[in-house]
Coordinates of C-alpha atoms in Angstrom, one line a residue:
Chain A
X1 CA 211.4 243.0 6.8
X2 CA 213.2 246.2 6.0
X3 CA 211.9 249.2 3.2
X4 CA 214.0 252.4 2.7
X5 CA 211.4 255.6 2.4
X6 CA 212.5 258.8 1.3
X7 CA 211.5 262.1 2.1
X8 CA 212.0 263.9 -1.0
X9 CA 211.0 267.5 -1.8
X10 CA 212.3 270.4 -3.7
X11 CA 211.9 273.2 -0.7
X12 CA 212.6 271.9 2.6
X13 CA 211.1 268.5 3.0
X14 CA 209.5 269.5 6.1
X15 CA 206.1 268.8 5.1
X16 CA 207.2 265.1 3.4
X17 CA 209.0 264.2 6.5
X18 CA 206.6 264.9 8.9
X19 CA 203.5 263.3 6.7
X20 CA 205.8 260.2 6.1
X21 CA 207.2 259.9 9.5
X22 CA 204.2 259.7 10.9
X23 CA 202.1 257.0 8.3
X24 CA 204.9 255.1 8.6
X25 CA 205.0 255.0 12.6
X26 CA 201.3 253.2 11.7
X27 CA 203.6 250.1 11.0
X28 CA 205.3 249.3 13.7
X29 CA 206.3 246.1 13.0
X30 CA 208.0 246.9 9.4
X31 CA 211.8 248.8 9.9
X32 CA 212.0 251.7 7.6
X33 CA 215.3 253.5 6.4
X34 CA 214.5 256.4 6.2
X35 CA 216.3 259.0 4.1
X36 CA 215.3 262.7 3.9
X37 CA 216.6 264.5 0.5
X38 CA 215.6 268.3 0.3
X39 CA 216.0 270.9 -2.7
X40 CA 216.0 268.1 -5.1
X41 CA 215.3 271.3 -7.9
X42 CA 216.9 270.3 -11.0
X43 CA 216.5 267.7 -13.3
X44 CA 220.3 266.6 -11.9
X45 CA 219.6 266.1 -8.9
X46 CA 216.1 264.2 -9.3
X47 CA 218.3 262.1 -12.2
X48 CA 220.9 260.8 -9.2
X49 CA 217.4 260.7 -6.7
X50 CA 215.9 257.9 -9.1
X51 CA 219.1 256.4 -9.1
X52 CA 219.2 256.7 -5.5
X53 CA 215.9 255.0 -5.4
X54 CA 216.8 252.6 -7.6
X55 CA 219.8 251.4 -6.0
X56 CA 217.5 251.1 -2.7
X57 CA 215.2 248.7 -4.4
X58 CA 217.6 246.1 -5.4
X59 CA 219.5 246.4 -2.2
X60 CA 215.9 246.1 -0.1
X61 CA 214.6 243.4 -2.2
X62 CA 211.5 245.8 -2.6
X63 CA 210.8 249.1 -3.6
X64 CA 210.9 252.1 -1.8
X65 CA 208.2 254.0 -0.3
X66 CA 208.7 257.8 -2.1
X67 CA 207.1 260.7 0.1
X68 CA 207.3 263.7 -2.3
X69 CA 206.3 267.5 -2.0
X70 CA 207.5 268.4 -5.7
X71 CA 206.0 271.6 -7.3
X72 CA 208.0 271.7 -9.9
X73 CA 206.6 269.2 -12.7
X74 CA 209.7 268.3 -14.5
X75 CA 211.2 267.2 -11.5
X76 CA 207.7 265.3 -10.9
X77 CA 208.4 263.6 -14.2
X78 CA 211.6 262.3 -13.4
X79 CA 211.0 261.3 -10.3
X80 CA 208.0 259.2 -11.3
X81 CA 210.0 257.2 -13.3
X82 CA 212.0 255.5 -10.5
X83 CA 210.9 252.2 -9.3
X84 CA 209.9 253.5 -5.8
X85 CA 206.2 253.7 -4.6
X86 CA 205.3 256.9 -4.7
X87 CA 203.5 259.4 -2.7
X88 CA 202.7 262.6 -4.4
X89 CA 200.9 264.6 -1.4
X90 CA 200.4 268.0 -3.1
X91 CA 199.0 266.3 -5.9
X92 CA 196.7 264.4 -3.9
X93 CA 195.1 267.0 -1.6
X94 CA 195.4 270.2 -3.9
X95 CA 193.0 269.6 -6.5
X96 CA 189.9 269.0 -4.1
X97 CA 191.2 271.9 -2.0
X98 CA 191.4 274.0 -5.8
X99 CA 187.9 272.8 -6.4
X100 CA 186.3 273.9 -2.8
X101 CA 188.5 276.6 -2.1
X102 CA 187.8 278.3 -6.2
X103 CA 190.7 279.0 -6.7
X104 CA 194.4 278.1 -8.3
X105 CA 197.5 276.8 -6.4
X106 CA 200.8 278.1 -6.5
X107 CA 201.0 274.5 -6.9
X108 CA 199.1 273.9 -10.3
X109 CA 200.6 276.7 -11.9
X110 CA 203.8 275.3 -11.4
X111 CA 205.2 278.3 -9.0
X112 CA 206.7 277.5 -5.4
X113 CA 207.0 279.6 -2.7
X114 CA 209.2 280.2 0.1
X115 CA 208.2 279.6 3.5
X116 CA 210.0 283.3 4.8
X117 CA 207.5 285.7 6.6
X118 CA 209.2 288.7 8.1
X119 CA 206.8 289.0 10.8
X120 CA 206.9 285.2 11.6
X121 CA 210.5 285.6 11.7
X122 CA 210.9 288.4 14.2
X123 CA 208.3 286.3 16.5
X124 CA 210.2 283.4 16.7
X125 CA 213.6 285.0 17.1
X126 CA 212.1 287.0 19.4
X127 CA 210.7 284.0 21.2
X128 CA 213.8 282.0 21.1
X129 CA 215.5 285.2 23.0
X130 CA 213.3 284.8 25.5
X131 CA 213.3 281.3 26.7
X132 CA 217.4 281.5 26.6
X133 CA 217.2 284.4 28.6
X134 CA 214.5 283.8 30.9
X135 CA 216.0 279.7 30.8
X136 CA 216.3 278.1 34.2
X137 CA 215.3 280.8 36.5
X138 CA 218.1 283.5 35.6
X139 CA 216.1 286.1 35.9
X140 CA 212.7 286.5 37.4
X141 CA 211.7 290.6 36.2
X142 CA 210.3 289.3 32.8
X143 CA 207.6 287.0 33.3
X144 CA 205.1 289.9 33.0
X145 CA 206.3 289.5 29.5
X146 CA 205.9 285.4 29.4
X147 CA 203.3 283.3 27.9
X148 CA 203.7 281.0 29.9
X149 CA 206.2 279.9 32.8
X150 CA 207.6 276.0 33.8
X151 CA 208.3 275.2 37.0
X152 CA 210.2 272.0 38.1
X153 CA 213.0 269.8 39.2
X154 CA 216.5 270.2 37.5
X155 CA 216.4 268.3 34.3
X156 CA 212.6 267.1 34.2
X157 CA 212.5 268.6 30.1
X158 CA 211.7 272.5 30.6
X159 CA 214.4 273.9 28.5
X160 CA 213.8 272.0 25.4
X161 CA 210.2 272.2 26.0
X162 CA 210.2 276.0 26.3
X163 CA 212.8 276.0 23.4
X164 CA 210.4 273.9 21.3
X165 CA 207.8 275.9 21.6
X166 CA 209.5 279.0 21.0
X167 CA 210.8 277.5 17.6
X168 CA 207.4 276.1 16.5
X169 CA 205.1 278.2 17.9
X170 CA 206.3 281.7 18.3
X171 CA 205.5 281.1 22.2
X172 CA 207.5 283.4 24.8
X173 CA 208.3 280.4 27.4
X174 CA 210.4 280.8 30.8
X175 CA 211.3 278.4 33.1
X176 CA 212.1 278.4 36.5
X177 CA 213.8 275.4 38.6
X178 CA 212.0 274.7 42.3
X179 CA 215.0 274.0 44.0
X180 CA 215.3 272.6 47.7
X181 CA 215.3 275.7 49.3
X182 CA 211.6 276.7 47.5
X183 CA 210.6 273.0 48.4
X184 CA 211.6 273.5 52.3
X185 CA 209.7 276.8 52.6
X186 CA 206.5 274.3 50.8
X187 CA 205.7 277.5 49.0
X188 CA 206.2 279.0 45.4
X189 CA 208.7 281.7 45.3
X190 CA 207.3 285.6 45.2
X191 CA 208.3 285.9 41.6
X192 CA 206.0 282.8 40.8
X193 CA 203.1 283.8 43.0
X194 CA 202.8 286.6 40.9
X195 CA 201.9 285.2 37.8
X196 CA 200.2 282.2 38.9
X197 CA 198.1 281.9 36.2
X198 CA 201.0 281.5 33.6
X199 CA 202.5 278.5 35.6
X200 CA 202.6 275.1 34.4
X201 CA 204.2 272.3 36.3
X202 CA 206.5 269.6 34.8
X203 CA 207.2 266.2 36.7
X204 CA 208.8 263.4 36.0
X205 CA 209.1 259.5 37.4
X206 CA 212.2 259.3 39.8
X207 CA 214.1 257.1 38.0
X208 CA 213.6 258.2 35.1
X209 CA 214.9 261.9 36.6
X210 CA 218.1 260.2 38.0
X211 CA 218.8 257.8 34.7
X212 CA 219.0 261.7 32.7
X213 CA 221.4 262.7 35.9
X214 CA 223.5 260.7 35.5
X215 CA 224.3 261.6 32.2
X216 CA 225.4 265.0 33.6
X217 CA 226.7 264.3 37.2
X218 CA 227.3 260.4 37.4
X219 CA 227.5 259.0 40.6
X220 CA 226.6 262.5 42.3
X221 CA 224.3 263.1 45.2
X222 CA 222.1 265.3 43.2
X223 CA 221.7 261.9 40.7
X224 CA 220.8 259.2 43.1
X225 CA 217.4 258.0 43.0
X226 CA 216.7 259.0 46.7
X227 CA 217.5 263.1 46.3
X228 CA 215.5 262.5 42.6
X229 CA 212.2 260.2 44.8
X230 CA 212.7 263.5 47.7
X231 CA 212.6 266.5 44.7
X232 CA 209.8 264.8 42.6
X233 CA 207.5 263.7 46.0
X234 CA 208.0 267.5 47.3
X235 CA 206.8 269.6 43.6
X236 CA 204.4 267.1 43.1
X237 CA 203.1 268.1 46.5
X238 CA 203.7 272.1 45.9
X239 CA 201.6 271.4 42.4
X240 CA 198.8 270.1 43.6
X241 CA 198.9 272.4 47.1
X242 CA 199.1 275.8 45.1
X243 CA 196.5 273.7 42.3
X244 CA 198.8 273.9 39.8
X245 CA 197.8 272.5 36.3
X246 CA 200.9 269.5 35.8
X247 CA 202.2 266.6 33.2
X248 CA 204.7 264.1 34.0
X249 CA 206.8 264.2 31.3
X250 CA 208.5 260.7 31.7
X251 CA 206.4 259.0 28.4
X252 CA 205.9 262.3 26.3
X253 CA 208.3 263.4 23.7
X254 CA 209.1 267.1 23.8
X255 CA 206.1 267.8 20.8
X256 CA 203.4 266.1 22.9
X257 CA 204.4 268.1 26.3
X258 CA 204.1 271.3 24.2
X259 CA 201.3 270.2 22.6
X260 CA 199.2 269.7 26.0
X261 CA 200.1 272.7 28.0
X262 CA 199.0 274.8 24.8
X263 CA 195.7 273.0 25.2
X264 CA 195.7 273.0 28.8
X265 CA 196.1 277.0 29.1
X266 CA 194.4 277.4 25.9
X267 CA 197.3 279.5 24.5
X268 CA 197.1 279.7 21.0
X269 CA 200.2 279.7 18.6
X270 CA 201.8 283.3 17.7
X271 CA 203.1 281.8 14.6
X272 CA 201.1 282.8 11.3
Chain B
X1 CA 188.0 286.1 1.0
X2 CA 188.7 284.5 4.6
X3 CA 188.2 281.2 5.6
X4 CA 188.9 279.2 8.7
X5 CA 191.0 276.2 9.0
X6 CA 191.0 273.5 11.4
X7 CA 194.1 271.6 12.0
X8 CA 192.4 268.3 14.3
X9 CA 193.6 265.6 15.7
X10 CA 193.3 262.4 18.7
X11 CA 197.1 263.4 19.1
X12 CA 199.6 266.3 19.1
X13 CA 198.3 267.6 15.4
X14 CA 201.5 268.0 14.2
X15 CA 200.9 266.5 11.0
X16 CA 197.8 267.4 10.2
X17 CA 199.1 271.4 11.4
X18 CA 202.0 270.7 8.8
X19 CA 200.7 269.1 6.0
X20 CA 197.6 271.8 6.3
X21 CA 200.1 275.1 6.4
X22 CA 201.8 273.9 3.1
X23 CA 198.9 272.8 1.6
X24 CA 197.6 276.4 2.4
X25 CA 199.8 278.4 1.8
X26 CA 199.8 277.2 -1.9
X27 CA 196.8 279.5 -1.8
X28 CA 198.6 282.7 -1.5
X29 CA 195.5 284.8 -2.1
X30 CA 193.4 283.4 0.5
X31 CA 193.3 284.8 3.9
X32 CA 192.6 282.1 6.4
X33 CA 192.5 281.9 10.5
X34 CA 194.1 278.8 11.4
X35 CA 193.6 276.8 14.8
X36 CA 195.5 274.2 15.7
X37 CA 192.8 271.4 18.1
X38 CA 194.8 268.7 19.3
X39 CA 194.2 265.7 21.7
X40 CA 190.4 265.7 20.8
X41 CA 190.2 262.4 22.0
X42 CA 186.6 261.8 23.9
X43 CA 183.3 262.0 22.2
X44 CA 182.8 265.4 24.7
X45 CA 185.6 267.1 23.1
X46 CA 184.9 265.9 19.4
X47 CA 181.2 267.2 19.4
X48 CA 181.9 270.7 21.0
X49 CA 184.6 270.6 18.2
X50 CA 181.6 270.0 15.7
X51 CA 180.4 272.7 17.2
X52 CA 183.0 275.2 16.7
X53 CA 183.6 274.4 13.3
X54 CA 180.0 275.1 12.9
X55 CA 180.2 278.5 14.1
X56 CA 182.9 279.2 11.9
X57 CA 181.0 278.1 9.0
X58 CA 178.5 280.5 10.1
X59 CA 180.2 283.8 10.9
X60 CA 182.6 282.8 7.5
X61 CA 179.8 282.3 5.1
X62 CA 181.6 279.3 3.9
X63 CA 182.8 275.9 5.3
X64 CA 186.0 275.8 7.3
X65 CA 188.9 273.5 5.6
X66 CA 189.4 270.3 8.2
X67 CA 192.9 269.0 8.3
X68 CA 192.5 265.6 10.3
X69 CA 194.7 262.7 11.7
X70 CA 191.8 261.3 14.0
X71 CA 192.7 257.8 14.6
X72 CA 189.9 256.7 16.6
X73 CA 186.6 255.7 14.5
X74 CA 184.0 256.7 16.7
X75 CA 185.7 260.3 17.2
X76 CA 185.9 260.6 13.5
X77 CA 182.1 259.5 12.8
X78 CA 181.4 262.7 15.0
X79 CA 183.4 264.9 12.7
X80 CA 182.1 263.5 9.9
X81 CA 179.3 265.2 10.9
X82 CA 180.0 269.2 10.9
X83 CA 179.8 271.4 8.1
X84 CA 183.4 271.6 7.3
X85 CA 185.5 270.3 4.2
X86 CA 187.1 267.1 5.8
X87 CA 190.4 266.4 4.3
X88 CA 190.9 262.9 6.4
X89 CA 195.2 262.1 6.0
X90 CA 195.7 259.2 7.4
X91 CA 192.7 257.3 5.8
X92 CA 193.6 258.7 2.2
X93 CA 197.1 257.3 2.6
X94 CA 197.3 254.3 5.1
X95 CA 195.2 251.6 2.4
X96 CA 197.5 252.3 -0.3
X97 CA 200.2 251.9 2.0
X98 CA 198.7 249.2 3.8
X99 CA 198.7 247.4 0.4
X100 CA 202.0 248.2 -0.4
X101 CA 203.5 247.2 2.8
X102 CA 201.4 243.7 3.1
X103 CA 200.8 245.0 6.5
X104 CA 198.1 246.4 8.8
X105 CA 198.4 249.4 10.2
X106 CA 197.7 250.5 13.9
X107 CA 195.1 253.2 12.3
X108 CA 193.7 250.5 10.7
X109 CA 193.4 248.2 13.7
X110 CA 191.8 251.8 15.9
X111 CA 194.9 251.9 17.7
X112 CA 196.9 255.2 18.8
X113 CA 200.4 255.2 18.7
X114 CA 203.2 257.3 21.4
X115 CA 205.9 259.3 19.7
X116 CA 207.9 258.5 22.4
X117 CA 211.0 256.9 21.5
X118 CA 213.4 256.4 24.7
X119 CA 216.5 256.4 22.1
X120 CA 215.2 259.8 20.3
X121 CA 214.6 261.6 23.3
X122 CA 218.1 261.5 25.0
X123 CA 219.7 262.1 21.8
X124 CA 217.6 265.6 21.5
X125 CA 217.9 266.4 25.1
X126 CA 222.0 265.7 24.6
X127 CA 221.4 267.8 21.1
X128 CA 219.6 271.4 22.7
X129 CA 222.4 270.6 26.2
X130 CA 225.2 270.8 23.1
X131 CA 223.6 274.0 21.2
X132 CA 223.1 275.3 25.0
X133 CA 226.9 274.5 25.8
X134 CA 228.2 275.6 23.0
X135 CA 226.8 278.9 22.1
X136 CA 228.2 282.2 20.9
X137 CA 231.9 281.1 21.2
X138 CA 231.3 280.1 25.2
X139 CA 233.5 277.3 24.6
X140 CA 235.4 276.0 21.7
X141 CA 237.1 272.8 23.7
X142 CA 234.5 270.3 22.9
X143 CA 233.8 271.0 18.9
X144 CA 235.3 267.6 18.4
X145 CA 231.9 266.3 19.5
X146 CA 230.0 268.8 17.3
X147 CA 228.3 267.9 14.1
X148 CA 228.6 271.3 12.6
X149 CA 230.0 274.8 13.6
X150 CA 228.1 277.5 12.2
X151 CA 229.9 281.0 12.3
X152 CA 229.1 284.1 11.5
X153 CA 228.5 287.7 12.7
X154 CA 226.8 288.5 15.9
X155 CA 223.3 288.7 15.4
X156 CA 223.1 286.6 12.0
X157 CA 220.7 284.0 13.0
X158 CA 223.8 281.4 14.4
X159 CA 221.5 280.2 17.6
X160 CA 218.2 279.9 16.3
X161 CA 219.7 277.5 13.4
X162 CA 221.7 275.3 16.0
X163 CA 218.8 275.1 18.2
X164 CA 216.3 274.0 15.3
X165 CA 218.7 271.2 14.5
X166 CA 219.0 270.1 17.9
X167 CA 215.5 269.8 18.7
X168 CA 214.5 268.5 14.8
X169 CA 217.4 266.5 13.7
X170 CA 219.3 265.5 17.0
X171 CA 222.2 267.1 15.8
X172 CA 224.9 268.8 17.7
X173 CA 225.8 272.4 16.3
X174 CA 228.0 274.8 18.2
X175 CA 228.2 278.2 17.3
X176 CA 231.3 280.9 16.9
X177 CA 230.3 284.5 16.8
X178 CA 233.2 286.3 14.4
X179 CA 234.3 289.2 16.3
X180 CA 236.2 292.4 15.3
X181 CA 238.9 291.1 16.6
X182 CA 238.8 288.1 14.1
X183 CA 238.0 289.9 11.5
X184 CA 241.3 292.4 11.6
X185 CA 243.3 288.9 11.9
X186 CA 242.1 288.2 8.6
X187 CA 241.8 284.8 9.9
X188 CA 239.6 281.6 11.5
X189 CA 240.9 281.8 15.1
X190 CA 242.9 278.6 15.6
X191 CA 239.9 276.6 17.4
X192 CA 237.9 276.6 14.4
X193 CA 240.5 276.0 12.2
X194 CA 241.0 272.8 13.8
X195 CA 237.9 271.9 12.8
X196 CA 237.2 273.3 9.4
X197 CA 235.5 270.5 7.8
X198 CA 232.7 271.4 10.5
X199 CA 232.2 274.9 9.5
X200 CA 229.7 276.4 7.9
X201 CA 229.0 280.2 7.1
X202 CA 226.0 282.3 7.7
X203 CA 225.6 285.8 6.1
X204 CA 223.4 288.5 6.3
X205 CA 222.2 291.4 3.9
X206 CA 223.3 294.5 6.1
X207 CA 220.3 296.7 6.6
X208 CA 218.5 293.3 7.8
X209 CA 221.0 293.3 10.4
X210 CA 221.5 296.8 11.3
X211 CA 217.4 295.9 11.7
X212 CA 218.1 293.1 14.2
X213 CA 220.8 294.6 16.2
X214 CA 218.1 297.6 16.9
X215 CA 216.2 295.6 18.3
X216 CA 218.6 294.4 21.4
X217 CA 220.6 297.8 21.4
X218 CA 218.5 300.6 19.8
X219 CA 220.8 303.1 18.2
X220 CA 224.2 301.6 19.3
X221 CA 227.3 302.0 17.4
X222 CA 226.6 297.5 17.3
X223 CA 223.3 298.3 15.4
X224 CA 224.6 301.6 12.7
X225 CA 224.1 300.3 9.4
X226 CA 227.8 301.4 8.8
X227 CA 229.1 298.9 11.4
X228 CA 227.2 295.8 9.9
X229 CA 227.8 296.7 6.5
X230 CA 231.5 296.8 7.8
X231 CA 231.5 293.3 9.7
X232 CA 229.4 291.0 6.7
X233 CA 232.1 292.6 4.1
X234 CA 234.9 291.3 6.5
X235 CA 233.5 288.4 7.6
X236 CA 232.2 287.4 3.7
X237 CA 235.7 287.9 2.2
X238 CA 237.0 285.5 5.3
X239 CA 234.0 282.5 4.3
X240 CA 235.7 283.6 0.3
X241 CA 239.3 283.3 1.5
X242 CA 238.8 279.9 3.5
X243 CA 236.7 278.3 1.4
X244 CA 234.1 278.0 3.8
X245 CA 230.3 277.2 2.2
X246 CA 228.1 279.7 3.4
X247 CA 224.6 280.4 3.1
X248 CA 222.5 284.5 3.1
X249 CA 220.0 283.7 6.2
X250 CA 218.1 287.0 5.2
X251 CA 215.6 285.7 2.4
X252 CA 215.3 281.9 4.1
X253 CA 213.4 280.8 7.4
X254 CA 215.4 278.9 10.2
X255 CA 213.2 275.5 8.6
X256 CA 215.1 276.5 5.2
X257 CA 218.6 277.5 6.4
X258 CA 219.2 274.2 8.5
X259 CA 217.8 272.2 5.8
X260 CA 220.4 273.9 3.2
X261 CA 223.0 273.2 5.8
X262 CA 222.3 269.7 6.1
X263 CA 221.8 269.3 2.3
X264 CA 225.2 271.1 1.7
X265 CA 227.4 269.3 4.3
X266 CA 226.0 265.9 3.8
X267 CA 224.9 265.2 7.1
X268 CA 222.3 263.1 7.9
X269 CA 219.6 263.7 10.7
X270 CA 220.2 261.6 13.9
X271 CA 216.9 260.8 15.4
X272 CA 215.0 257.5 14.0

């Protein structure tokens, strides 16, 4: 069985896609299309989105599934005259929250807003900077300044993990790589010791590790499974020696890392 | 007014931290303290959760605003039970859907669900390794591979926007810093022009900049208002002369800029 959905919206779609990625995922036996269309914000565009739609049902043999975040009610009213199944999540949720919160939406008065904070902005850039230039050990001298630090193998998910949550969160993440050298002396390095408290450990199964190697060195010594087995049994060993908190990475996505070292070092987001 | 808001969930919370900041910020005259809870997944956590939503109904004088996506019943009966405003996601939408769809979902059946998708994850990882690679003009031999180039003036928001894509959308953006140098050519420099269907544009109101470039080089000739006024003239007649779509980062979040990028090039996202 296959449904297209669409994501449609006329900011970003952020708030659509995320909603309807994650219903959907609740069906795991139904394949979706799925089809993100931001800034639908004139009655053009939402004319060619119902035709869009429209086209999708014959083609699917069923109608689409419609995620929509439209403020704007014209566009609404177009929209809702497409043959898709729609689901209209501000106008779902706002009206309770009007009712307990007392107060109007920027919503019901049919005014949108833009998601730009200045200070949010500067945090994240700021952030960003940070985990690029405190990426992979290259230097040490700023970790006062971290909110947190990653230590692990080469290529067990640090970098986009400290670049994730420098994006979403506003979080200033390094991340440091124990190499063999750190592993032989069976201690962390001075810089590390240091600011203990803001290490977290990342692991990884073996194969897993040498699988994502490959991809970068094929065939190398630093790929095979053996040097990968040797580098993963050695930091696991340093983790749990020097009691570090860990999380084997191997059957997270890069969201639920981040997600439970925030809760695990009960950092909080910086983000507004 | 200031009210708390609780963004809970069994899993990572990204939805329910999503859908709850756009819901919210519909509100533009209400001041709320927003905490992100997720992986409240054992009756332990769930009633010292109850607990502090309690609190925060006292010190508030009103009840806290509950964002949930709490798949497991018996977690959610113990939620049920604090003196917050529950707005439950996934039950409001997954029976419609359910109905829709002929289908049960996992929700439905009390079963979680991983994010993890093998396919997804090497596909970002390869994504943030491309934006990594291929930053600020390091190297221009591999845009063949790229989905996008984005170029623009040092400073203009370039890397932020290439790594959002990566780690949202899968996709591969490289980025080309315009120098002076380019800019007294009058031209693209012949690696981009290779590749001009790639290209995309980012501007930058000057003083925003000049703001910006303090930051890194406080009260460098790089950071004089003069200088960036100087560069976005030069570098906006170039986007004018080529052709080249462009987009003003200085009103729009990185969320809105790549999503304006995508829209305007027609490229769809890569992960499933």
């Amino acid at each position: 069985m296959k449904r297209t959905a669409f994501f449609i919206s006329d900011g970003t779609g952020i708030t659509a896609e995320t909603l309807g990625q994650s219903l959907l995922a609740q069906f795991e036996n139904i394949s979706f299309t799925k089809l993100t269309r931001p800034y639908i914000d004139t009655v053009e565009k939402a004319r060619a989105m119902v035709q869009q739609i429209n086209n999708a049902a014959v083609s699917d043999g069923a109608r689409p599934i419609i995620f929509d975040t439209i403020v704007n009610r014209e566009i609404r009213a177009i929209l809702d005259q497409s043959n898709g199944f729609m689901i209209d999540i501000f106008s779902t949720f706002l009206s309770p929250l009007e009712q307990e919160l007392c107060a109007e939406s920027s919503y019901s008065v049919g005014k949108s807003h833009s998601m730009m904070h200045n200070a949010n902005y500067m945090q994240r850039i700021e952030a960003v900077n940070f985990a690029l230039e405190n990426d992979d050990g290259a230097r040490t001298q700023h970790y006062d300044k971290a909110d947190l630090i990653l230590v692990g193998v080469s290529r067990c998910g640090k970098t986009p993990t400290c670049l994730y949550m420098a994006l979403q969160f506003g979080i200033r993440a390094a991340n440091y790589p124990l190499t063999e050298e750190d592993m032989e002396r069976l201690q962390l390095p001075a810089s590390l010791k240091a600011q203990k408290n803001k290490l977290f450990g990342l692991t990884i199964d073996p194969d897993r590790l040498s699988a994502i190697r490959h991809e970068r060195r094929p065939n190398s010594r630093y790929a095979s499974f053996a040097q990968c087995e040797f580098e993963v049994r050695e930091v696991e060993s340093l983790f749990r020696r020097e009691n570090l908190p860990s999380i084997n990475s191997t059957h997270f996505s890069v969201e639920e890392i981040a997600a439970k070292i925030l809760v695990e070092k009960g950092v909080e987001r910086r983000l507004k």
